[in-house]
């Protein structure tokens, strides 16, 4: 049902959008009755913007809407229509409705005619401004069956917390006692399960679909203020996010990664990314502007969902700090391939960088018509040691920060012209995967480093160090440095350990008792390290750091290791083959693999 078309007189300098006024219930009826009208975005009345999920696609809940138009011949008697919405939105409208006064809100399902492509294209382009201009964003997580006592305890805990919105990292150490009491850690009374119940409530909230909806990232990051509603629970958005993050941290410390119900929640990673992005947006970190677009897309590919694959691009346009001629205008009539290609090219041309190629790792399900250098934004990426939450901000500088330049037009571009330097070719790829070994108490067997070393020795026929073949220990050290990318692609490199002293990791790898101690006592070691600054605690910290770097190796072992024609080691994805060419491209921070059939896959090479 179309409420009313775009009104005449709308100009580029004065964009318009619809606002919904939720009216109080009447004595005659409890039906939801609203008024909707167009207004100018540059000078709107005070309103709130709703951030929510549609839930089921079935729109079977009736509401009554009066369409107000300045061009109506009888504006005093607006026509009322019955409009059907999803069950989840209907519940949100009931929760938002006030008993005596109207409430003005913006809601995409009602304020954008979803069946009018022209209107949808125009309004989606304005969504970032709509959320920025709202006095606050209201997050609706849905209904929640929660005891009133638990609700009060959760709210009281947040009122006592020391959280400040401008802090980059919320430090749990400030509120250890508050949060431990809230979720029942260290409770003396074993019969009181209220803390465990409250932790379960928070974990259930973190598993709500809202956290994994693609549009949420933009809606919340650009918001001036936020309010979270879930059943009868009501809380400031920033405090809510930091409450969840603090409990996640405490839960991990107490029970470890595997047993943490908070860190295993599907909303944990998006929640952390939203908190980081909100901080960067508030303080205006100019150093991150260039990579915000890629960082947001990377989060979307791994953790966020969208019903329409085009929204994996359109939902993040607020973070594309591009030149005017390269800005994207949403067009839901375009093919998915065209949308993804256009976004990739405009990203390259606008910032003069090929960093977006870091995302161009294809899967078997990727669209066949998608060029090899265009990312499939609808699919998650495989693990990679240089994929951090700031894609394009890794420690690699393969092309020495050179800019990509091209004079060709990007209109309907299906091929990309690049300049670069050929380094070598891939001579041999390890025939197996590391991760085909089941986890065992013997980390040697788990990682299979011995097998990789034997393969490497068989491939390096000409001696590479004088008249002697490399020792097993030296080879293993080179392989380990390759697997860990010398620490260049991670924000949590322990004391630059990988870059400066890979042998220390190797020594720890061969020390089975230390491995078992770190694996079995990780949470206890964490607590011991935090409680003292003694030399023994620092030694434990180094051991735990090394063990976690070995865990990091295991996580990236979906990659394959190769030896180049000039006897360098590197990591590649499954699509790469022997004989492929290793290049450095102008404007790319990481080396790239090319094939004559134009398949292009980003990789890492260590030690060039």
Coordinates of C-alpha atoms in Angstrom, one line a residue:
X1 CA 0.0 0.0 0.0
X2 CA 1.4 3.4 -1.0
X3 CA 0.7 6.1 1.7
X4 CA 1.4 9.0 -0.6
X5 CA 3.9 9.8 -3.3
X6 CA 6.8 12.2 -3.1
X7 CA 5.4 15.6 -3.0
X8 CA 6.0 18.2 -5.6
X9 CA 8.6 20.8 -4.8
X10 CA 11.2 18.5 -3.4
X11 CA 14.6 19.7 -4.5
X12 CA 18.2 18.4 -4.1
X13 CA 19.0 21.2 -1.7
X14 CA 15.9 20.5 0.4
X15 CA 15.4 16.8 0.6
X16 CA 12.1 15.6 2.3
X17 CA 11.2 12.5 4.3
X18 CA 8.2 11.2 6.1
X19 CA 7.6 11.2 9.8
X20 CA 5.1 9.1 11.7
X21 CA 3.1 10.5 14.7
X22 CA 1.9 7.7 17.0
X23 CA -1.3 9.0 18.6
X24 CA -2.4 8.1 22.2
X25 CA -5.1 5.5 22.6
X26 CA -8.7 6.7 22.6
X27 CA -11.6 5.8 24.9
X28 CA -13.4 4.3 21.9
X29 CA -10.6 2.1 20.6
X30 CA -7.2 0.7 21.6
X31 CA -6.1 0.3 17.9
X32 CA -2.8 1.8 16.9
X33 CA -3.6 5.1 15.1
X34 CA -0.9 7.2 13.5
X35 CA -0.5 10.2 11.2
X36 CA 2.2 10.4 8.5
X37 CA 3.4 13.4 6.6
X38 CA 6.3 14.7 4.6
X39 CA 8.7 17.2 6.2
X40 CA 12.0 18.9 5.2
X41 CA 15.1 17.1 6.4
X42 CA 17.1 20.4 6.8
X43 CA 14.6 21.7 9.3
X44 CA 12.6 18.9 10.8
X45 CA 10.5 18.9 14.0
X46 CA 11.9 17.0 17.0
X47 CA 11.7 13.2 16.4
X48 CA 13.1 9.8 17.3
X49 CA 14.4 7.1 14.9
X50 CA 13.6 3.5 15.5
X51 CA 16.3 0.8 15.1
X52 CA 14.8 -2.7 15.0
X53 CA 14.4 -5.9 13.0
X54 CA 11.4 -6.7 10.9
X55 CA 11.2 -10.2 12.3
X56 CA 9.1 -12.4 10.1
X57 CA 8.3 -11.0 6.7
X58 CA 4.6 -11.6 7.2
X59 CA 2.8 -8.2 7.5
X60 CA -0.4 -9.2 9.1
X61 CA -0.9 -6.8 12.0
X62 CA -3.3 -4.0 11.2
X63 CA -2.7 -0.3 12.2
X64 CA -4.6 2.8 11.1
X65 CA -2.7 5.6 9.4
X66 CA -3.9 9.0 8.4
X67 CA -2.0 10.4 5.5
X68 CA -1.4 14.2 5.9
X69 CA -0.5 16.1 2.8
X70 CA 0.0 19.8 2.3
X71 CA -1.5 19.3 -1.1
X72 CA -4.7 17.7 0.1
X73 CA -7.9 19.5 -0.8
X74 CA -9.3 18.8 2.7
X75 CA -6.3 18.7 5.0
X76 CA -8.6 19.0 8.0
X77 CA -10.2 15.6 7.2
X78 CA -7.3 13.3 6.2
X79 CA -8.1 9.9 4.9
X80 CA -7.4 7.0 7.2
X81 CA -6.1 3.7 5.7
X82 CA -5.5 0.3 7.3
X83 CA -1.9 -0.6 6.9
X84 CA -0.4 -4.0 7.8
X85 CA 2.9 -4.4 9.6
X86 CA 5.0 -7.2 11.0
X87 CA 4.3 -8.6 14.4
X88 CA 7.7 -7.3 15.7
X89 CA 7.0 -3.7 14.6
X90 CA 3.4 -3.9 16.0
X91 CA 4.9 -4.7 19.4
X92 CA 7.3 -1.8 19.1
X93 CA 4.5 0.6 18.3
X94 CA 2.6 -0.5 21.3
X95 CA 5.7 0.0 23.5
X96 CA 6.5 3.4 22.0
X97 CA 2.9 4.7 22.2
X98 CA 2.4 7.2 25.1
X99 CA -0.8 7.4 27.1
X100 CA -1.6 11.1 26.7
X101 CA 0.7 12.7 24.2
X102 CA 1.6 11.9 20.5
X103 CA 5.1 10.6 19.8
X104 CA 6.9 11.5 16.5
X105 CA 9.2 8.8 15.1
X106 CA 10.9 7.7 11.9
X107 CA 10.4 4.0 11.0
X108 CA 11.6 2.6 7.7
X109 CA 8.8 0.1 7.2
X110 CA 6.2 2.9 7.4
X111 CA 8.1 6.0 6.3
X112 CA 9.5 4.5 3.1
X113 CA 7.2 3.0 0.5
X114 CA 8.9 -0.4 0.1
X115 CA 7.1 -1.0 -3.2
X116 CA 8.1 2.3 -4.8
X117 CA 11.7 1.8 -6.1
X118 CA 12.2 5.5 -6.9
X119 CA 11.1 6.5 -3.4
X120 CA 13.1 3.7 -1.8
X121 CA 16.3 4.6 -3.7
X122 CA 15.9 8.3 -2.7
X123 CA 15.1 7.7 1.0
X124 CA 17.8 5.0 1.6
X125 CA 20.4 7.6 0.5
X126 CA 19.1 9.9 3.3
X127 CA 19.1 7.3 6.1
X128 CA 22.4 8.3 7.7
X129 CA 21.2 11.9 7.9
X130 CA 17.8 10.8 9.2
X131 CA 19.4 9.0 12.1
X132 CA 22.0 11.7 12.7
X133 CA 19.2 14.4 12.8
X134 CA 17.0 12.5 15.3
X135 CA 17.1 13.6 18.9
X136 CA 17.8 10.0 19.7
X137 CA 17.7 6.5 18.3
X138 CA 15.4 4.0 20.0
X139 CA 16.6 0.4 19.8
X140 CA 13.7 -2.1 20.1
X141 CA 15.0 -5.6 21.0
X142 CA 11.6 -7.1 21.3
X143 CA 9.6 -8.5 24.2
X144 CA 11.4 -10.0 27.3
X145 CA 10.0 -12.1 30.0
X146 CA 12.1 -10.9 33.0
X147 CA 11.4 -10.7 36.7
X148 CA 11.0 -7.1 38.0
X149 CA 13.6 -7.8 40.6
X150 CA 16.2 -8.8 37.9
X151 CA 15.3 -5.7 35.8
X152 CA 15.9 -3.4 38.8
X153 CA 19.2 -5.1 39.7
X154 CA 20.5 -4.7 36.1
X155 CA 19.4 -1.0 36.0
X156 CA 20.9 -0.4 39.5
X157 CA 24.2 -1.9 38.4
X158 CA 24.5 0.4 35.4
X159 CA 23.7 3.4 37.6
X160 CA 26.7 2.5 39.8
X161 CA 29.1 1.9 36.9
X162 CA 32.0 4.2 36.2
X163 CA 31.6 4.1 32.4
X164 CA 32.2 7.3 30.5
X165 CA 31.1 7.5 26.8
X166 CA 34.3 9.2 25.6
X167 CA 36.6 6.4 26.8
X168 CA 38.1 4.3 24.0
X169 CA 38.0 1.1 26.1
X170 CA 35.7 0.4 29.0
X171 CA 37.9 -1.0 31.7
X172 CA 36.2 -3.8 33.7
X173 CA 38.7 -3.3 36.5
X174 CA 36.8 -0.2 37.6
X175 CA 33.6 -2.1 38.1
X176 CA 34.7 -5.6 39.1
X177 CA 32.7 -5.7 42.3
X178 CA 29.6 -4.3 40.7
X179 CA 29.6 -6.7 37.8
X180 CA 30.6 -9.8 39.8
X181 CA 27.7 -9.1 42.2
X182 CA 25.3 -8.7 39.2
X183 CA 26.1 -12.0 37.5
X184 CA 26.9 -14.0 40.7
X185 CA 30.6 -14.7 40.4
X186 CA 32.2 -15.5 43.7
X187 CA 28.8 -15.7 45.5
X188 CA 29.0 -17.3 48.9
X189 CA 25.5 -18.6 48.9
X190 CA 25.4 -21.5 46.4
X191 CA 21.5 -21.7 46.7
X192 CA 21.1 -18.2 45.2
X193 CA 21.0 -18.5 41.4
X194 CA 19.9 -14.9 40.8
X195 CA 23.3 -13.9 39.5
X196 CA 23.5 -16.8 37.1
X197 CA 19.9 -16.0 35.9
X198 CA 20.8 -12.4 35.2
X199 CA 23.9 -13.5 33.3
X200 CA 21.6 -15.7 31.2
X201 CA 19.3 -12.7 30.6
X202 CA 22.2 -10.6 29.2
X203 CA 23.4 -13.5 27.1
X204 CA 19.9 -13.9 25.7
X205 CA 19.8 -10.2 24.8
X206 CA 23.2 -10.5 23.1
X207 CA 21.8 -13.3 20.9
X208 CA 18.9 -11.1 19.7
X209 CA 18.7 -10.8 15.9
X210 CA 19.0 -7.0 16.2
X211 CA 22.8 -7.3 16.8
X212 CA 23.4 -9.0 13.5
X213 CA 21.3 -6.8 11.2
X214 CA 23.4 -4.9 8.7
X215 CA 21.5 -1.6 8.9
X216 CA 22.0 -1.5 12.7
X217 CA 25.7 -0.7 12.4
X218 CA 25.0 2.6 10.6
X219 CA 21.9 3.5 12.6
X220 CA 23.6 3.2 16.0
X221 CA 27.1 4.5 15.1
X222 CA 25.8 7.8 13.7
X223 CA 23.2 8.4 16.4
X224 CA 23.5 11.3 18.8
X225 CA 22.0 9.4 21.6
X226 CA 20.4 6.0 22.0
X227 CA 17.7 4.3 24.2
X228 CA 17.4 0.6 24.4
X229 CA 14.0 -1.0 25.0
X230 CA 13.4 -4.7 25.6
X231 CA 10.2 -5.6 27.3
X232 CA 10.0 -3.5 30.5
X233 CA 13.8 -3.0 30.5
X234 CA 14.9 0.5 29.5
X235 CA 18.5 1.8 29.3
X236 CA 20.8 4.3 27.7
X237 CA 22.3 2.7 24.6
X238 CA 26.0 3.4 25.4
X239 CA 25.7 2.2 28.9
X240 CA 23.9 -1.0 27.7
X241 CA 26.6 -1.8 25.2
X242 CA 29.3 -1.3 27.8
X243 CA 27.4 -3.4 30.4
X244 CA 27.3 -6.2 27.9
X245 CA 31.0 -5.8 27.1
X246 CA 32.0 -5.7 30.7
X247 CA 30.1 -8.9 31.5
X248 CA 31.6 -10.5 28.4
X249 CA 35.1 -9.7 29.7
X250 CA 34.4 -10.9 33.2
X251 CA 32.7 -14.1 31.9
X252 CA 35.8 -14.8 29.8
X253 CA 38.1 -14.3 32.8
X254 CA 36.2 -16.6 35.0
X255 CA 35.4 -19.5 32.8
X256 CA 37.6 -19.1 29.6
X257 CA 36.7 -18.7 26.0
X258 CA 35.1 -22.1 25.4
X259 CA 32.7 -21.9 28.3
X260 CA 31.8 -18.2 28.0
X261 CA 28.1 -17.9 27.1
X262 CA 28.6 -14.2 26.5
X263 CA 31.5 -14.4 24.0
X264 CA 29.8 -17.2 22.2
X265 CA 26.7 -15.1 21.6
X266 CA 26.2 -14.2 17.9
X267 CA 26.0 -10.5 18.9
X268 CA 29.3 -10.3 20.7
X269 CA 31.5 -9.3 17.7
X270 CA 29.0 -6.8 16.2
X271 CA 28.5 -5.3 19.7
X272 CA 32.3 -4.8 20.1
X273 CA 32.6 -3.3 16.6
X274 CA 29.7 -0.9 17.2
X275 CA 31.3 0.3 20.4
X276 CA 34.6 1.0 18.7
X277 CA 33.0 2.7 15.8
X278 CA 30.9 5.0 18.0
X279 CA 34.0 6.1 19.9
X280 CA 35.9 6.9 16.7
X281 CA 32.8 8.8 15.3
X282 CA 32.5 10.8 18.5
X283 CA 36.1 11.9 18.8
X284 CA 36.5 12.3 15.0
X285 CA 39.6 10.2 14.5
X286 CA 40.7 11.5 11.1
X287 CA 43.3 8.7 10.8
X288 CA 40.5 6.1 10.5
X289 CA 38.3 7.9 8.0
X290 CA 40.0 6.3 5.0
X291 CA 39.5 2.8 6.2
X292 CA 36.1 3.2 7.9
X293 CA 34.2 2.0 4.8
X294 CA 36.3 -1.2 4.4
X295 CA 36.2 -1.9 8.2
X296 CA 32.4 -1.6 8.2
X297 CA 32.1 -3.9 5.1
X298 CA 34.5 -6.4 6.7
X299 CA 32.3 -6.5 9.8
X300 CA 29.2 -7.0 7.6
X301 CA 30.8 -9.8 5.6
X302 CA 31.7 -11.7 8.8
X303 CA 29.0 -10.9 11.3
X304 CA 26.0 -9.0 9.9
X305 CA 23.0 -10.2 7.8
X306 CA 20.8 -8.5 5.2
X307 CA 17.7 -9.8 3.5
X308 CA 18.6 -7.9 0.3
X309 CA 22.3 -8.6 -0.6
X310 CA 22.6 -5.0 -2.0
X311 CA 22.2 -3.7 1.6
X312 CA 25.6 -5.2 2.4
X313 CA 26.8 -2.1 0.5
X314 CA 24.0 0.4 1.0
X315 CA 23.8 0.0 4.7
X316 CA 27.4 1.4 5.1
X317 CA 27.4 4.4 2.8
X318 CA 27.6 6.7 5.8
X319 CA 31.2 5.5 6.3
X320 CA 32.4 6.0 2.7
X321 CA 34.5 9.2 2.9
X322 CA 34.6 9.6 -0.9
X323 CA 34.8 12.4 -3.4
X324 CA 31.4 13.8 -4.6
X325 CA 31.8 12.3 -8.1
X326 CA 32.3 8.8 -6.6
X327 CA 29.5 8.8 -4.1
X328 CA 27.0 5.9 -4.5
X329 CA 23.3 6.5 -5.1
X330 CA 21.3 3.4 -4.0
X331 CA 19.6 1.7 -6.9
X332 CA 17.6 -1.5 -5.9
X333 CA 16.9 -2.1 -9.6
X334 CA 20.5 -2.9 -10.4
X335 CA 21.9 -6.4 -10.3
X336 CA 23.9 -7.5 -7.3
X337 CA 27.0 -7.9 -9.4
X338 CA 26.6 -4.4 -10.7
X339 CA 26.1 -2.9 -7.2
X340 CA 29.2 -4.8 -5.9
X341 CA 31.4 -3.8 -8.9
X342 CA 30.3 -0.2 -8.8
X343 CA 31.1 0.0 -5.0
X344 CA 34.5 -1.5 -5.5
X345 CA 35.5 0.7 -8.3
X346 CA 34.3 3.9 -6.6
X347 CA 36.2 2.9 -3.4
X348 CA 39.4 2.5 -5.4
X349 CA 39.0 5.7 -7.4
X350 CA 38.0 7.8 -4.5
X351 CA 40.8 7.0 -2.0
X352 CA 43.5 5.9 -4.5
X353 CA 44.0 2.6 -2.8
X354 CA 43.6 -1.1 -3.7
X355 CA 42.9 -2.0 0.0
X356 CA 39.4 -3.2 -1.0
X357 CA 41.1 -6.1 -2.8
X358 CA 41.8 -7.6 0.7
X359 CA 38.1 -8.5 0.7
X360 CA 38.1 -10.1 -2.7
X361 CA 38.2 -13.7 -1.6
X362 CA 35.6 -15.8 -3.4
X363 CA 33.7 -18.8 -2.4
X364 CA 32.0 -21.5 -4.5
X365 CA 28.7 -19.7 -3.9
X366 CA 29.8 -16.3 -5.2
X367 CA 28.0 -15.0 -8.3
X368 CA 29.6 -16.3 -11.5
X369 CA 29.4 -12.9 -13.2
X370 CA 31.3 -11.1 -10.5
X371 CA 34.8 -10.0 -11.6
X372 CA 37.6 -11.7 -9.8
X373 CA 38.8 -8.5 -8.2
X374 CA 35.4 -7.5 -6.8
X375 CA 34.5 -8.8 -3.3
X376 CA 31.4 -10.8 -2.8
X377 CA 30.1 -8.7 0.1
X378 CA 27.4 -11.2 0.8
X379 CA 29.7 -13.9 2.1
X380 CA 32.0 -14.1 5.1
X381 CA 35.8 -14.1 4.5
X382 CA 38.1 -17.0 5.5
X383 CA 40.4 -16.4 8.4
X384 CA 43.5 -14.3 7.7
X385 CA 46.3 -13.0 9.8
X386 CA 46.1 -9.6 8.1
X387 CA 42.4 -9.2 8.4
X388 CA 41.9 -6.9 11.4
X389 CA 38.9 -4.7 12.3
X390 CA 40.6 -1.9 10.4
X391 CA 41.1 -3.4 7.0
X392 CA 43.6 -1.3 5.1
X393 CA 45.4 -0.3 8.3
X394 CA 47.6 -3.4 8.6
X395 CA 51.4 -3.2 9.2
X396 CA 52.1 -4.1 5.6
X397 CA 53.4 -1.5 3.1
X398 CA 54.2 -3.5 0.0
X399 CA 53.8 -0.6 -2.4
X400 CA 55.3 1.9 0.0
X401 CA 52.0 3.8 0.4
X402 CA 51.9 4.6 -3.3
X403 CA 48.5 5.8 -4.7
X404 CA 46.5 3.9 -7.4
X405 CA 46.0 6.1 -10.5
X406 CA 44.0 5.4 -13.6
X407 CA 42.5 7.6 -16.3
X408 CA 39.9 5.1 -17.5
X409 CA 36.2 5.7 -16.7
X410 CA 34.6 3.4 -14.1
X411 CA 31.2 3.3 -15.8
X412 CA 30.1 -0.3 -16.0
X413 CA 33.8 -1.4 -15.5
X414 CA 34.4 -5.1 -15.7
X415 CA 38.2 -5.1 -15.8
X416 CA 40.7 -3.1 -13.7
X417 CA 43.9 -1.7 -15.1
X418 CA 46.8 -1.8 -12.6
X419 CA 50.5 -1.1 -12.5
X420 CA 52.9 -3.2 -10.5
X421 CA 56.1 -5.2 -10.2
X422 CA 56.4 -9.0 -10.6
X423 CA 58.3 -10.5 -7.7
X424 CA 58.2 -14.3 -8.2
X425 CA 56.0 -17.2 -8.9
X426 CA 54.5 -19.8 -6.6
X427 CA 56.7 -22.9 -7.0
X428 CA 55.1 -25.3 -4.5
X429 CA 52.0 -25.3 -2.2
X430 CA 51.8 -27.6 0.8
X431 CA 49.5 -30.4 -0.3
X432 CA 47.5 -30.6 3.0
X433 CA 45.8 -28.3 5.4
X434 CA 47.1 -27.6 8.9
X435 CA 43.6 -27.8 10.3
X436 CA 43.0 -31.4 9.3
X437 CA 44.6 -32.4 12.6
X438 CA 42.1 -32.9 15.4
X439 CA 42.9 -31.0 18.6
X440 CA 45.1 -33.1 20.9
X441 CA 47.2 -32.7 23.9
X442 CA 50.3 -32.7 21.7
X443 CA 50.4 -29.4 20.0
X444 CA 53.0 -30.8 17.6
X445 CA 50.4 -33.2 16.2
X446 CA 47.7 -30.5 16.3
X447 CA 49.5 -28.0 14.2
X448 CA 51.5 -30.5 12.2
X449 CA 54.5 -28.2 12.0
X450 CA 56.9 -31.2 11.7
X451 CA 55.1 -32.3 8.5
X452 CA 55.3 -28.9 6.9
X453 CA 59.0 -28.7 7.8
X454 CA 59.7 -32.0 6.1
X455 CA 57.8 -30.8 3.0
X456 CA 59.8 -27.5 3.0
X457 CA 63.1 -29.4 3.2
X458 CA 62.2 -31.5 0.2
X459 CA 61.3 -28.4 -1.8
X460 CA 64.4 -26.3 -1.1
X461 CA 66.9 -28.3 -3.1
X462 CA 69.6 -25.7 -3.8
X463 CA 71.3 -24.8 -0.4
X464 CA 70.1 -21.4 0.6
X465 CA 72.7 -20.7 3.3
X466 CA 76.3 -21.3 2.0
X467 CA 77.1 -25.0 1.5
X468 CA 74.6 -26.2 4.2
X469 CA 71.0 -26.9 4.1
X470 CA 68.9 -25.0 6.6
X471 CA 68.5 -26.7 9.9
X472 CA 65.1 -27.9 11.0
X473 CA 64.9 -25.3 13.7
X474 CA 65.7 -22.5 11.3
X475 CA 63.1 -23.7 8.8
X476 CA 60.5 -24.0 11.6
X477 CA 61.3 -20.5 12.7
X478 CA 60.8 -19.1 9.1
X479 CA 57.5 -21.0 8.8
X480 CA 56.3 -19.8 12.2
X481 CA 57.1 -16.2 11.2
X482 CA 55.1 -16.7 8.0
X483 CA 52.1 -18.1 9.9
X484 CA 52.0 -15.2 12.3
X485 CA 52.8 -12.5 9.7
X486 CA 55.5 -11.2 12.0
X487 CA 52.8 -9.5 14.0
X488 CA 52.1 -6.9 11.3
X489 CA 48.4 -7.7 10.9
X490 CA 47.2 -7.7 14.5
X491 CA 46.4 -5.2 17.2
X492 CA 47.2 -7.5 20.1
X493 CA 50.7 -8.7 19.3
X494 CA 52.2 -9.6 22.7
X495 CA 55.1 -7.2 23.3
X496 CA 56.1 -7.4 19.6
X497 CA 57.0 -11.0 20.4
X498 CA 56.5 -12.3 16.9
X499 CA 58.4 -9.7 15.1
X500 CA 61.4 -9.6 17.4
X501 CA 61.7 -13.1 18.8
X502 CA 59.9 -16.0 16.9
X503 CA 62.3 -18.5 18.5
X504 CA 60.6 -17.8 21.9
X505 CA 57.3 -18.9 20.4
X506 CA 59.1 -22.0 18.9
X507 CA 60.6 -22.8 22.3
X508 CA 57.2 -22.6 23.9
X509 CA 55.7 -24.8 21.1
X510 CA 58.2 -27.5 22.0
X511 CA 57.5 -27.3 25.8
X512 CA 54.6 -29.6 26.2
X513 CA 54.1 -29.0 30.0
X514 CA 53.8 -25.3 29.5
X515 CA 51.3 -25.8 26.7
X516 CA 49.1 -27.9 28.9
X517 CA 49.4 -25.5 31.8
X518 CA 48.4 -22.6 29.7
X519 CA 45.6 -24.5 28.0
X520 CA 44.1 -25.8 31.3
X521 CA 44.7 -22.7 33.4
X522 CA 44.2 -19.8 31.1
X523 CA 41.5 -18.0 33.1
X524 CA 43.3 -18.5 36.3
X525 CA 46.5 -17.2 34.8
X526 CA 44.6 -14.2 33.6
X527 CA 43.4 -13.5 37.1
X528 CA 46.8 -14.0 38.6
X529 CA 48.4 -11.6 36.1
X530 CA 45.8 -8.9 36.8
X531 CA 46.2 -9.2 40.6
X532 CA 50.0 -8.5 40.8
X533 CA 52.9 -7.0 38.9
X534 CA 55.5 -9.4 40.3
X535 CA 58.2 -11.0 38.1
X536 CA 56.5 -14.4 38.4
X537 CA 53.2 -12.8 37.2
X538 CA 55.1 -11.2 34.2
X539 CA 56.5 -14.6 33.4
X540 CA 53.0 -16.1 33.4
X541 CA 51.9 -13.2 31.2
X542 CA 54.6 -14.0 28.6
X543 CA 53.7 -17.7 28.6
X544 CA 50.0 -17.0 28.2
X545 CA 50.7 -14.5 25.4
X546 CA 52.8 -17.1 23.5
X547 CA 50.1 -19.8 24.0
X548 CA 47.5 -17.4 22.6
X549 CA 49.6 -16.7 19.6
X550 CA 49.8 -20.4 19.0
X551 CA 46.0 -20.5 19.2
X552 CA 46.0 -17.7 16.6
X553 CA 48.0 -19.9 14.3
X554 CA 45.4 -22.6 14.6
X555 CA 42.6 -20.1 13.6
X556 CA 44.3 -19.1 10.4
X557 CA 45.2 -22.6 9.3
X558 CA 42.4 -22.6 6.7
X559 CA 45.2 -20.9 4.6
X560 CA 47.9 -22.9 2.7
X561 CA 51.6 -22.2 2.9
X562 CA 53.7 -22.0 -0.2
X563 CA 57.3 -21.7 -1.3
X564 CA 58.1 -19.2 -4.1
X565 CA 60.6 -19.7 -6.9
X566 CA 63.1 -17.7 -4.9
X567 CA 62.5 -19.9 -1.7
X568 CA 60.4 -17.5 0.2
X569 CA 57.4 -18.7 2.4
X570 CA 54.0 -17.2 2.2
X571 CA 50.3 -17.8 2.9
X572 CA 47.6 -18.2 0.3
X573 CA 44.0 -19.1 0.0
X574 CA 42.7 -22.3 -1.6
X575 CA 42.1 -20.8 -5.0
X576 CA 45.8 -20.1 -5.7
X577 CA 47.7 -22.6 -7.8
X578 CA 51.3 -23.4 -8.5
X579 CA 52.7 -21.2 -11.3
X580 CA 50.6 -18.1 -10.3
X581 CA 52.5 -14.8 -10.3
X582 CA 53.3 -12.9 -7.2
X583 CA 53.1 -9.1 -7.7
X584 CA 53.2 -5.8 -5.9
X585 CA 50.5 -3.5 -7.3
X586 CA 50.6 0.3 -7.1
X587 CA 48.2 1.3 -4.3
X588 CA 48.1 -2.1 -2.5
X589 CA 49.5 -2.6 1.0
X590 CA 49.7 -6.4 0.5
X591 CA 51.3 -8.5 -2.3
X592 CA 48.8 -9.9 -4.8
X593 CA 48.6 -13.1 -6.8
X594 CA 47.7 -12.9 -10.5
X595 CA 46.8 -15.5 -13.0
X596 CA 46.7 -15.1 -16.8
X597 CA 43.0 -15.8 -16.8
X598 CA 42.7 -12.7 -14.6
X599 CA 41.8 -14.4 -11.3
X600 CA 43.2 -12.2 -8.6
X601 CA 43.6 -13.1 -5.0
X602 CA 45.3 -11.1 -2.2
X603 CA 48.0 -12.9 -0.2
X604 CA 50.8 -12.3 2.3
X605 CA 54.5 -12.9 1.7
X606 CA 56.9 -12.7 4.6
X607 CA 60.6 -11.8 4.3
X608 CA 60.7 -10.1 0.8

